[in-house]
Short mmCIF file of C-alpha atoms in Angstrom, two decimals:
data_model
loop_
_atom_site.label_atom_id
_atom_site.label_comp_id
_atom_site.label_asym_id
_atom_site.label_seq_id
_atom_site.Cartn_x
_atom_site.Cartn_y
_atom_site.Cartn_z
CA LEU A 1271 -0.06 0.05 -0.02
CA LEU A 1272 2.95 2.30 0.77
CA PHE A 1273 4.61 2.05 -2.61
CA LEU A 1274 1.10 1.99 -4.47
CA PRO A 1275 1.65 5.88 -5.79
CA LEU A 1276 5.20 5.25 -7.01
CA MET A 1277 3.90 1.96 -9.07
CA SER A 1278 1.19 3.98 -10.47
CA ILE A 1279 3.25 6.46 -12.10
CA SER A 1280 6.58 4.25 -12.73
CA LEU A 1281 4.72 1.44 -14.48
CA PRO A 1282 3.28 3.41 -17.22
CA THR A 1283 6.66 5.12 -17.63
CA LEU A 1284 8.65 1.59 -17.85
CA ALA A 1285 5.90 0.04 -20.36
CA LEU A 1286 6.12 3.12 -22.60
CA THR A 1287 9.97 3.29 -22.26
CA LEU A 1288 10.40 -0.47 -22.74
CA CYS A 1289 7.93 -0.44 -26.07
CA GLU A 1290 9.69 2.24 -27.77
CA GLU A 1291 13.05 0.94 -27.20
CA HIS A 1292 12.15 -2.57 -28.51
CA SER A 1293 9.93 -1.53 -31.36
CA LYS A 1294 10.98 0.90 -33.98
CA ALA A 1295 7.63 0.93 -35.51
CA PHE A 1296 5.86 1.84 -32.18
CA ALA A 1297 8.21 4.58 -31.79
CA ALA A 1298 7.98 5.69 -35.36
CA ALA A 1299 3.92 5.59 -35.01
CA LEU A 1300 3.92 7.84 -31.90
CA GLY A 1301 6.49 10.42 -33.33
CA TRP A 1302 6.91 13.40 -31.29
CA LEU A 1303 3.81 12.60 -29.16
CA GLY A 1304 5.80 9.52 -27.85
CA ASP A 1305 8.66 11.83 -27.06
CA TRP A 1306 6.55 14.11 -24.99
CA MET A 1307 4.57 11.45 -23.19
CA ARG A 1308 7.66 9.80 -22.20
CA SER A 1309 9.15 13.05 -21.11
CA ALA A 1310 6.21 14.18 -19.16
CA TRP A 1311 5.79 10.69 -17.24
CA LEU A 1312 9.54 10.94 -16.51
CA THR A 1313 9.12 14.58 -14.92
CA VAL A 1314 6.16 13.42 -12.97
CA LEU A 1315 8.20 10.23 -11.70
CA ARG A 1316 11.13 12.34 -10.71
CA LEU A 1317 8.92 15.24 -9.11
CA SER A 1318 7.08 12.78 -7.18
CA LEU A 1319 10.04 10.97 -5.76
CA GLU A 1320 11.33 14.26 -4.51
CA ARG A 1321 8.08 15.25 -2.86
CA SER A 1322 7.58 11.68 -1.34
CA GLY A 1323 10.52 12.04 0.92
CA ALA A 1324 13.89 10.72 1.87
CA ALA A 1325 13.37 6.91 1.35
CA PHE A 1326 12.06 7.45 -2.33
CA ILE A 1327 14.68 10.07 -3.14
CA LYS A 1328 17.43 7.33 -2.10
CA TRP A 1329 15.24 4.94 -4.09
CA GLY A 1330 15.44 7.11 -7.30
CA GLN A 1331 19.31 7.84 -6.88
CA TRP A 1332 19.87 4.02 -6.84
CA ALA A 1333 17.59 3.46 -10.05
CA ALA A 1334 19.35 6.26 -11.77
CA THR A 1335 22.76 4.25 -11.19
CA ARG A 1336 20.98 0.89 -12.81
CA PRO A 1337 20.65 1.04 -16.39
CA ASP A 1338 21.11 -2.60 -16.89
CA ILE A 1339 17.75 -3.03 -14.93
CA PHE A 1340 15.78 0.25 -15.75
CA PRO A 1341 15.45 2.03 -19.15
CA ARG A 1342 18.26 4.44 -20.01
CA ALA A 1343 15.66 7.24 -20.34
CA MET A 1344 14.45 6.92 -16.73
CA CYS A 1345 17.75 6.61 -15.37
CA THR A 1346 18.58 9.80 -17.06
CA ALA A 1347 15.70 11.61 -15.88
CA LEU A 1348 16.42 10.44 -12.30
CA HIS A 1349 20.15 11.38 -12.43
CA SER A 1350 19.58 14.98 -11.63
CA LEU A 1351 18.06 13.48 -8.05
CA HIS A 1352 21.99 13.15 -7.35
CA ASP A 1353 22.57 16.88 -7.94
CA ALA A 1354 19.29 18.68 -7.03
CA VAL A 1355 18.49 16.83 -3.67
#
């Protein structure tokens, strides 16, 4: 129950990013709208982590260092948690 807000934000981001990375046709069909949606979701994810407290910020910092687990776009967006917080 505690992680429900985080999961509700991060799962669509992961799904959208993974679909675009693995399917060139999907990415081409979305075009600029897909880029905008991904950017918006990643921004919302980062801001939500910042406002959720120290434990969530620490999770975001850890996730930013793991491009082998998470999409690179997500790691790049969360990397600002190292500098900004």
